Amino acid sequence: MKKRDQFKESWQVNHRVNLRLLDALTDTGLTVSYAPRARNVRRIFVHMHNARLNRVGAILKNPPEVVRLKSRESYDTAALATALDASSIAVMALIDKVAKKDVVPEFQRSPATLLAMMIAHEAHHRGQIILALRISGMPLPRSITEALWDWDEI
């Protein structure tokens, strides 16, 4: 498998993990937070979407046109999933470009390091979401949290 295809596969699995987590949430689950002044779960997903677009826009000269989400809006899980799908497609365009040239404009490290950083960022926020749900008395079932790590099946 070509390096570009490996990068795309890694990103797509990461994205599907996010969607699996989002799919397990209730409307109430979107409103909880792990600390009084922290983002709630909905705003974390909004941040993830917008952070993807920020990274793509900083590197691509003509990034795909994807609508940014407003952090104060009350998006439901379907709207968040649609937005994440769109920003994931934009990231795939970024991967296509940087893997082809094996260099990342405006970033001093390799395409692999960029991808690792982006996936790590989203994994960090998944941890925040799971923690917020647990602290709020709405822990996800073990079957869901374990399924987030079943990357062979995702």
mmCIF file with all atom_site columns, C-alpha atoms in Angstrom:
data_model
loop_
_atom_site.group_PDB
_atom_site.id
_atom_site.type_symbol
_atom_site.label_atom_id
_atom_site.label_alt_id
_atom_site.label_comp_id
_atom_site.label_asym_id
_atom_site.label_entity_id
_atom_site.label_seq_id
_atom_site.pdbx_PDB_ins_code
_atom_site.Cartn_x
_atom_site.Cartn_y
_atom_site.Cartn_z
_atom_site.occupancy
_atom_site.B_iso_or_equiv
_atom_site.pdbx_formal_charge
_atom_site.auth_seq_id
_atom_site.auth_comp_id
_atom_site.auth_asym_id
_atom_site.auth_atom_id
_atom_site.pdbx_PDB_model_num
ATOM 1   C CA . MET A 1 1   ? 0.000   0.000  0.000  1.00 0.00 ? 1   MET A CA 1
ATOM 2   C CA . LYS A 1 2   ? 1.350   3.421  -0.937 1.00 0.00 ? 2   LYS A CA 1
ATOM 3   C CA . LYS A 1 3   ? 2.231   5.812  1.869  1.00 0.00 ? 3   LYS A CA 1
ATOM 4   C CA . ARG A 1 4   ? -0.529  8.203  0.787  1.00 0.00 ? 4   ARG A CA 1
ATOM 5   C CA . ASP A 1 5   ? -3.085  5.398  1.014  1.00 0.00 ? 5   ASP A CA 1
ATOM 6   C CA . GLN A 1 6   ? -1.772  4.404  4.435  1.00 0.00 ? 6   GLN A CA 1
ATOM 7   C CA . PHE A 1 7   ? -2.184  7.994  5.626  1.00 0.00 ? 7   PHE A CA 1
ATOM 8   C CA . LYS A 1 8   ? -5.711  8.148  4.231  1.00 0.00 ? 8   LYS A CA 1
ATOM 9   C CA . GLU A 1 9   ? -6.640  4.848  5.841  1.00 0.00 ? 9   GLU A CA 1
ATOM 10  C CA . SER A 1 10  ? -5.315  6.060  9.215  1.00 0.00 ? 10  SER A CA 1
ATOM 11  C CA . TRP A 1 11  ? -7.278  9.288  8.935  1.00 0.00 ? 11  TRP A CA 1
ATOM 12  C CA . GLN A 1 12  ? -10.471 7.508  7.871  1.00 0.00 ? 12  GLN A CA 1
ATOM 13  C CA . VAL A 1 13  ? -10.275 5.130  10.830 1.00 0.00 ? 13  VAL A CA 1
ATOM 14  C CA . ASN A 1 14  ? -9.755  8.077  13.184 1.00 0.00 ? 14  ASN A CA 1
ATOM 15  C CA . HIS A 1 15  ? -12.755 9.823  11.640 1.00 0.00 ? 15  HIS A CA 1
ATOM 16  C CA . ARG A 1 16  ? -14.950 6.727  11.984 1.00 0.00 ? 16  ARG A CA 1
ATOM 17  C CA . VAL A 1 17  ? -13.955 6.460  15.657 1.00 0.00 ? 17  VAL A CA 1
ATOM 18  C CA . ASN A 1 18  ? -15.237 10.021 16.124 1.00 0.00 ? 18  ASN A CA 1
ATOM 19  C CA . LEU A 1 19  ? -18.495 9.160  14.382 1.00 0.00 ? 19  LEU A CA 1
ATOM 20  C CA . ARG A 1 20  ? -18.921 6.002  16.461 1.00 0.00 ? 20  ARG A CA 1
ATOM 21  C CA . LEU A 1 21  ? -18.500 8.058  19.628 1.00 0.00 ? 21  LEU A CA 1
ATOM 22  C CA . LEU A 1 22  ? -20.877 10.747 18.377 1.00 0.00 ? 22  LEU A CA 1
ATOM 23  C CA . ASP A 1 23  ? -23.467 8.132  17.437 1.00 0.00 ? 23  ASP A CA 1
ATOM 24  C CA . ALA A 1 24  ? -23.457 6.831  21.023 1.00 0.00 ? 24  ALA A CA 1
ATOM 25  C CA . LEU A 1 25  ? -24.418 10.220 22.466 1.00 0.00 ? 25  LEU A CA 1
ATOM 26  C CA . THR A 1 26  ? -27.814 11.536 23.482 1.00 0.00 ? 26  THR A CA 1
ATOM 27  C CA . ASP A 1 27  ? -28.927 15.145 23.146 1.00 0.00 ? 27  ASP A CA 1
ATOM 28  C CA . THR A 1 28  ? -28.339 15.523 26.882 1.00 0.00 ? 28  THR A CA 1
ATOM 29  C CA . GLY A 1 29  ? -24.884 14.006 26.500 1.00 0.00 ? 29  GLY A CA 1
ATOM 30  C CA . LEU A 1 30  ? -23.964 16.809 24.103 1.00 0.00 ? 30  LEU A CA 1
ATOM 31  C CA . THR A 1 31  ? -24.549 19.379 26.852 1.00 0.00 ? 31  THR A CA 1
ATOM 32  C CA . VAL A 1 32  ? -22.268 18.014 29.579 1.00 0.00 ? 32  VAL A CA 1
ATOM 33  C CA . SER A 1 33  ? -18.775 19.176 30.436 1.00 0.00 ? 33  SER A CA 1
ATOM 34  C CA . TYR A 1 34  ? -15.925 17.830 32.554 1.00 0.00 ? 34  TYR A CA 1
ATOM 35  C CA . ALA A 1 35  ? -15.415 21.185 34.329 1.00 0.00 ? 35  ALA A CA 1
ATOM 36  C CA . PRO A 1 36  ? -17.522 24.319 34.867 1.00 0.00 ? 36  PRO A CA 1
ATOM 37  C CA . ARG A 1 37  ? -15.575 26.519 32.446 1.00 0.00 ? 37  ARG A CA 1
ATOM 38  C CA . ALA A 1 38  ? -14.688 23.823 29.912 1.00 0.00 ? 38  ALA A CA 1
ATOM 39  C CA . ARG A 1 39  ? -16.326 23.261 26.547 1.00 0.00 ? 39  ARG A CA 1
ATOM 40  C CA . ASN A 1 40  ? -19.326 20.979 26.595 1.00 0.00 ? 40  ASN A CA 1
ATOM 41  C CA . VAL A 1 41  ? -19.329 17.854 24.416 1.00 0.00 ? 41  VAL A CA 1
ATOM 42  C CA . ARG A 1 42  ? -21.111 19.594 21.533 1.00 0.00 ? 42  ARG A CA 1
ATOM 43  C CA . ARG A 1 43  ? -18.568 22.415 21.539 1.00 0.00 ? 43  ARG A CA 1
ATOM 44  C CA . ILE A 1 44  ? -15.703 19.912 21.572 1.00 0.00 ? 44  ILE A CA 1
ATOM 45  C CA . PHE A 1 45  ? -17.025 18.354 18.368 1.00 0.00 ? 45  PHE A CA 1
ATOM 46  C CA . VAL A 1 46  ? -17.487 21.838 16.868 1.00 0.00 ? 46  VAL A CA 1
ATOM 47  C CA . HIS A 1 47  ? -13.891 22.642 17.836 1.00 0.00 ? 47  HIS A CA 1
ATOM 48  C CA . MET A 1 48  ? -12.629 19.411 16.233 1.00 0.00 ? 48  MET A CA 1
ATOM 49  C CA . HIS A 1 49  ? -14.416 20.258 12.969 1.00 0.00 ? 49  HIS A CA 1
ATOM 50  C CA . ASN A 1 50  ? -13.138 23.834 12.931 1.00 0.00 ? 50  ASN A CA 1
ATOM 51  C CA . ALA A 1 51  ? -9.588  22.801 13.916 1.00 0.00 ? 51  ALA A CA 1
ATOM 52  C CA . ARG A 1 52  ? -9.504  20.493 10.908 1.00 0.00 ? 52  ARG A CA 1
ATOM 53  C CA . LEU A 1 53  ? -10.530 23.374 8.671  1.00 0.00 ? 53  LEU A CA 1
ATOM 54  C CA . ASN A 1 54  ? -7.943  25.675 10.262 1.00 0.00 ? 54  ASN A CA 1
ATOM 55  C CA . ARG A 1 55  ? -5.157  23.186 9.528  1.00 0.00 ? 55  ARG A CA 1
ATOM 56  C CA . VAL A 1 56  ? -6.342  22.537 5.968  1.00 0.00 ? 56  VAL A CA 1
ATOM 57  C CA . GLY A 1 57  ? -6.726  26.254 5.283  1.00 0.00 ? 57  GLY A CA 1
ATOM 58  C CA . ALA A 1 58  ? -3.258  27.020 6.627  1.00 0.00 ? 58  ALA A CA 1
ATOM 59  C CA . ILE A 1 59  ? -1.623  24.516 4.275  1.00 0.00 ? 59  ILE A CA 1
ATOM 60  C CA . LEU A 1 60  ? -3.685  24.363 1.080  1.00 0.00 ? 60  LEU A CA 1
ATOM 61  C CA . LYS A 1 61  ? -3.768  27.364 -1.224 1.00 0.00 ? 61  LYS A CA 1
ATOM 62  C CA . ASN A 1 62  ? -7.285  26.497 -2.415 1.00 0.00 ? 62  ASN A CA 1
ATOM 63  C CA . PRO A 1 63  ? -8.884  24.496 0.383  1.00 0.00 ? 63  PRO A CA 1
ATOM 64  C CA . PRO A 1 64  ? -12.235 22.818 -0.179 1.00 0.00 ? 64  PRO A CA 1
ATOM 65  C CA . GLU A 1 65  ? -15.103 25.065 0.812  1.00 0.00 ? 65  GLU A CA 1
ATOM 66  C CA . VAL A 1 66  ? -16.530 23.710 4.027  1.00 0.00 ? 66  VAL A CA 1
ATOM 67  C CA . VAL A 1 67  ? -18.739 25.692 6.378  1.00 0.00 ? 67  VAL A CA 1
ATOM 68  C CA . ARG A 1 68  ? -17.290 26.412 9.790  1.00 0.00 ? 68  ARG A CA 1
ATOM 69  C CA . LEU A 1 69  ? -19.561 25.745 12.745 1.00 0.00 ? 69  LEU A CA 1
ATOM 70  C CA . LYS A 1 70  ? -20.417 28.351 15.372 1.00 0.00 ? 70  LYS A CA 1
ATOM 71  C CA . SER A 1 71  ? -19.495 27.234 18.878 1.00 0.00 ? 71  SER A CA 1
ATOM 72  C CA . ARG A 1 72  ? -22.620 28.699 20.491 1.00 0.00 ? 72  ARG A CA 1
ATOM 73  C CA . GLU A 1 73  ? -25.117 26.969 18.177 1.00 0.00 ? 73  GLU A CA 1
ATOM 74  C CA . SER A 1 74  ? -27.114 23.922 19.304 1.00 0.00 ? 74  SER A CA 1
ATOM 75  C CA . TYR A 1 75  ? -26.202 21.353 16.666 1.00 0.00 ? 75  TYR A CA 1
ATOM 76  C CA . ASP A 1 76  ? -27.615 17.853 17.048 1.00 0.00 ? 76  ASP A CA 1
ATOM 77  C CA . THR A 1 77  ? -25.606 14.698 16.457 1.00 0.00 ? 77  THR A CA 1
ATOM 78  C CA . ALA A 1 78  ? -26.743 14.448 12.819 1.00 0.00 ? 78  ALA A CA 1
ATOM 79  C CA . ALA A 1 79  ? -25.584 17.997 12.041 1.00 0.00 ? 79  ALA A CA 1
ATOM 80  C CA . LEU A 1 80  ? -22.281 17.392 13.799 1.00 0.00 ? 80  LEU A CA 1
ATOM 81  C CA . ALA A 1 81  ? -21.758 14.142 11.872 1.00 0.00 ? 81  ALA A CA 1
ATOM 82  C CA . THR A 1 82  ? -22.475 15.916 8.573  1.00 0.00 ? 82  THR A CA 1
ATOM 83  C CA . ALA A 1 83  ? -19.995 18.663 9.422  1.00 0.00 ? 83  ALA A CA 1
ATOM 84  C CA . LEU A 1 84  ? -17.331 16.183 10.509 1.00 0.00 ? 84  LEU A CA 1
ATOM 85  C CA . ASP A 1 85  ? -17.825 14.237 7.269  1.00 0.00 ? 85  ASP A CA 1
ATOM 86  C CA . ALA A 1 86  ? -17.255 17.429 5.275  1.00 0.00 ? 86  ALA A CA 1
ATOM 87  C CA . SER A 1 87  ? -14.147 18.450 7.203  1.00 0.00 ? 87  SER A CA 1
ATOM 88  C CA . SER A 1 88  ? -12.816 14.907 6.936  1.00 0.00 ? 88  SER A CA 1
ATOM 89  C CA . ILE A 1 89  ? -13.063 15.144 3.150  1.00 0.00 ? 89  ILE A CA 1
ATOM 90  C CA . ALA A 1 90  ? -11.076 18.389 3.351  1.00 0.00 ? 90  ALA A CA 1
ATOM 91  C CA . VAL A 1 91  ? -8.400  16.627 5.419  1.00 0.00 ? 91  VAL A CA 1
ATOM 92  C CA . MET A 1 92  ? -8.274  13.870 2.797  1.00 0.00 ? 92  MET A CA 1
ATOM 93  C CA . ALA A 1 93  ? -7.551  16.545 0.160  1.00 0.00 ? 93  ALA A CA 1
ATOM 94  C CA . LEU A 1 94  ? -4.758  17.836 2.391  1.00 0.00 ? 94  LEU A CA 1
ATOM 95  C CA . ILE A 1 95  ? -3.326  14.325 2.758  1.00 0.00 ? 95  ILE A CA 1
ATOM 96  C CA . ASP A 1 96  ? -3.397  13.874 -1.026 1.00 0.00 ? 96  ASP A CA 1
ATOM 97  C CA . LYS A 1 97  ? -1.355  17.015 -1.526 1.00 0.00 ? 97  LYS A CA 1
ATOM 98  C CA . VAL A 1 98  ? 1.252   16.620 1.191  1.00 0.00 ? 98  VAL A CA 1
ATOM 99  C CA . ALA A 1 99  ? 1.805   12.891 0.684  1.00 0.00 ? 99  ALA A CA 1
ATOM 100 C CA . LYS A 1 100 ? 2.353   13.403 -3.038 1.00 0.00 ? 100 LYS A CA 1
ATOM 101 C CA . LYS A 1 101 ? 5.130   15.948 -2.464 1.00 0.00 ? 101 LYS A CA 1
ATOM 102 C CA . ASP A 1 102 ? 6.324   14.441 0.857  1.00 0.00 ? 102 ASP A CA 1
ATOM 103 C CA . VAL A 1 103 ? 6.531   17.950 2.284  1.00 0.00 ? 103 VAL A CA 1
ATOM 104 C CA . VAL A 1 104 ? 4.074   20.098 4.241  1.00 0.00 ? 104 VAL A CA 1
ATOM 105 C CA . PRO A 1 105 ? 4.005   23.839 3.488  1.00 0.00 ? 105 PRO A CA 1
ATOM 106 C CA . GLU A 1 106 ? 3.884   25.986 6.617  1.00 0.00 ? 106 GLU A CA 1
ATOM 107 C CA . PHE A 1 107 ? 4.870   22.992 8.785  1.00 0.00 ? 107 PHE A CA 1
ATOM 108 C CA . GLN A 1 108 ? 8.433   22.046 9.563  1.00 0.00 ? 108 GLN A CA 1
ATOM 109 C CA . ARG A 1 109 ? 7.851   18.319 9.976  1.00 0.00 ? 109 ARG A CA 1
ATOM 110 C CA . SER A 1 110 ? 6.878   15.434 7.714  1.00 0.00 ? 110 SER A CA 1
ATOM 111 C CA . PRO A 1 111 ? 3.394   14.569 6.435  1.00 0.00 ? 111 PRO A CA 1
ATOM 112 C CA . ALA A 1 112 ? 3.391   11.571 8.808  1.00 0.00 ? 112 ALA A CA 1
ATOM 113 C CA . THR A 1 113 ? 4.068   13.858 11.767 1.00 0.00 ? 113 THR A CA 1
ATOM 114 C CA . LEU A 1 114 ? 1.293   16.229 10.672 1.00 0.00 ? 114 LEU A CA 1
ATOM 115 C CA . LEU A 1 115 ? -1.151  13.341 10.476 1.00 0.00 ? 115 LEU A CA 1
ATOM 116 C CA . ALA A 1 116 ? -0.030  11.989 13.856 1.00 0.00 ? 116 ALA A CA 1
ATOM 117 C CA . MET A 1 117 ? -0.526  15.424 15.405 1.00 0.00 ? 117 MET A CA 1
ATOM 118 C CA . MET A 1 118 ? -4.016  15.773 13.938 1.00 0.00 ? 118 MET A CA 1
ATOM 119 C CA . ILE A 1 119 ? -5.079  12.300 15.084 1.00 0.00 ? 119 ILE A CA 1
ATOM 120 C CA . ALA A 1 120 ? -3.573  12.861 18.544 1.00 0.00 ? 120 ALA A CA 1
ATOM 121 C CA . HIS A 1 121 ? -5.504  16.128 18.834 1.00 0.00 ? 121 HIS A CA 1
ATOM 122 C CA . GLU A 1 122 ? -8.783  14.383 18.115 1.00 0.00 ? 122 GLU A CA 1
ATOM 123 C CA . ALA A 1 123 ? -7.963  11.451 20.419 1.00 0.00 ? 123 ALA A CA 1
ATOM 124 C CA . HIS A 1 124 ? -7.306  13.960 23.203 1.00 0.00 ? 124 HIS A CA 1
ATOM 125 C CA . HIS A 1 125 ? -10.762 15.436 22.688 1.00 0.00 ? 125 HIS A CA 1
ATOM 126 C CA . ARG A 1 126 ? -12.392 11.997 22.607 1.00 0.00 ? 126 ARG A CA 1
ATOM 127 C CA . GLY A 1 127 ? -10.859 11.454 26.031 1.00 0.00 ? 127 GLY A CA 1
ATOM 128 C CA . GLN A 1 128 ? -12.335 14.736 27.236 1.00 0.00 ? 128 GLN A CA 1
ATOM 129 C CA . ILE A 1 129 ? -15.760 13.698 25.934 1.00 0.00 ? 129 ILE A CA 1
ATOM 130 C CA . ILE A 1 130 ? -15.646 10.315 27.652 1.00 0.00 ? 130 ILE A CA 1
ATOM 131 C CA . LEU A 1 131 ? -14.484 11.970 30.878 1.00 0.00 ? 131 LEU A CA 1
ATOM 132 C CA . ALA A 1 132 ? -17.245 14.597 30.700 1.00 0.00 ? 132 ALA A CA 1
ATOM 133 C CA . LEU A 1 133 ? -19.872 11.897 30.312 1.00 0.00 ? 133 LEU A CA 1
ATOM 134 C CA . ARG A 1 134 ? -18.457 9.858  33.187 1.00 0.00 ? 134 ARG A CA 1
ATOM 135 C CA . ILE A 1 135 ? -18.189 12.849 35.538 1.00 0.00 ? 135 ILE A CA 1
ATOM 136 C CA . SER A 1 136 ? -21.740 13.888 34.646 1.00 0.00 ? 136 SER A CA 1
ATOM 137 C CA . GLY A 1 137 ? -23.130 10.504 35.636 1.00 0.00 ? 137 GLY A CA 1
ATOM 138 C CA . MET A 1 138 ? -23.705 9.373  32.047 1.00 0.00 ? 138 MET A CA 1
ATOM 139 C CA . PRO A 1 139 ? -20.819 6.999  31.377 1.00 0.00 ? 139 PRO A CA 1
ATOM 140 C CA . LEU A 1 140 ? -20.830 5.237  28.062 1.00 0.00 ? 140 LEU A CA 1
ATOM 141 C CA . PRO A 1 141 ? -21.391 1.495  28.210 1.00 0.00 ? 141 PRO A CA 1
ATOM 142 C CA . ARG A 1 142 ? -18.183 -0.503 28.257 1.00 0.00 ? 142 ARG A CA 1
ATOM 143 C CA . SER A 1 143 ? -19.153 -2.066 24.924 1.00 0.00 ? 143 SER A CA 1
ATOM 144 C CA . ILE A 1 144 ? -19.039 1.406  23.339 1.00 0.00 ? 144 ILE A CA 1
ATOM 145 C CA . THR A 1 145 ? -15.729 2.512  24.865 1.00 0.00 ? 145 THR A CA 1
ATOM 146 C CA . GLU A 1 146 ? -14.106 -0.798 23.960 1.00 0.00 ? 146 GLU A CA 1
ATOM 147 C CA . ALA A 1 147 ? -15.460 -0.549 20.413 1.00 0.00 ? 147 ALA A CA 1
ATOM 148 C CA . LEU A 1 148 ? -13.649 2.777  20.006 1.00 0.00 ? 148 LEU A CA 1
ATOM 149 C CA . TRP A 1 149 ? -10.404 0.801  20.135 1.00 0.00 ? 149 TRP A CA 1
ATOM 150 C CA . ASP A 1 150 ? -11.421 -1.946 17.728 1.00 0.00 ? 150 ASP A CA 1
ATOM 151 C CA . TRP A 1 151 ? -9.668  -0.350 14.767 1.00 0.00 ? 151 TRP A CA 1
ATOM 152 C CA . ASP A 1 152 ? -9.723  -3.583 12.767 1.00 0.00 ? 152 ASP A CA 1
ATOM 153 C CA . GLU A 1 153 ? -13.529 -3.379 12.714 1.00 0.00 ? 153 GLU A CA 1
ATOM 154 C CA . ILE A 1 154 ? -14.019 0.368  12.396 1.00 0.00 ? 154 ILE A CA 1
#
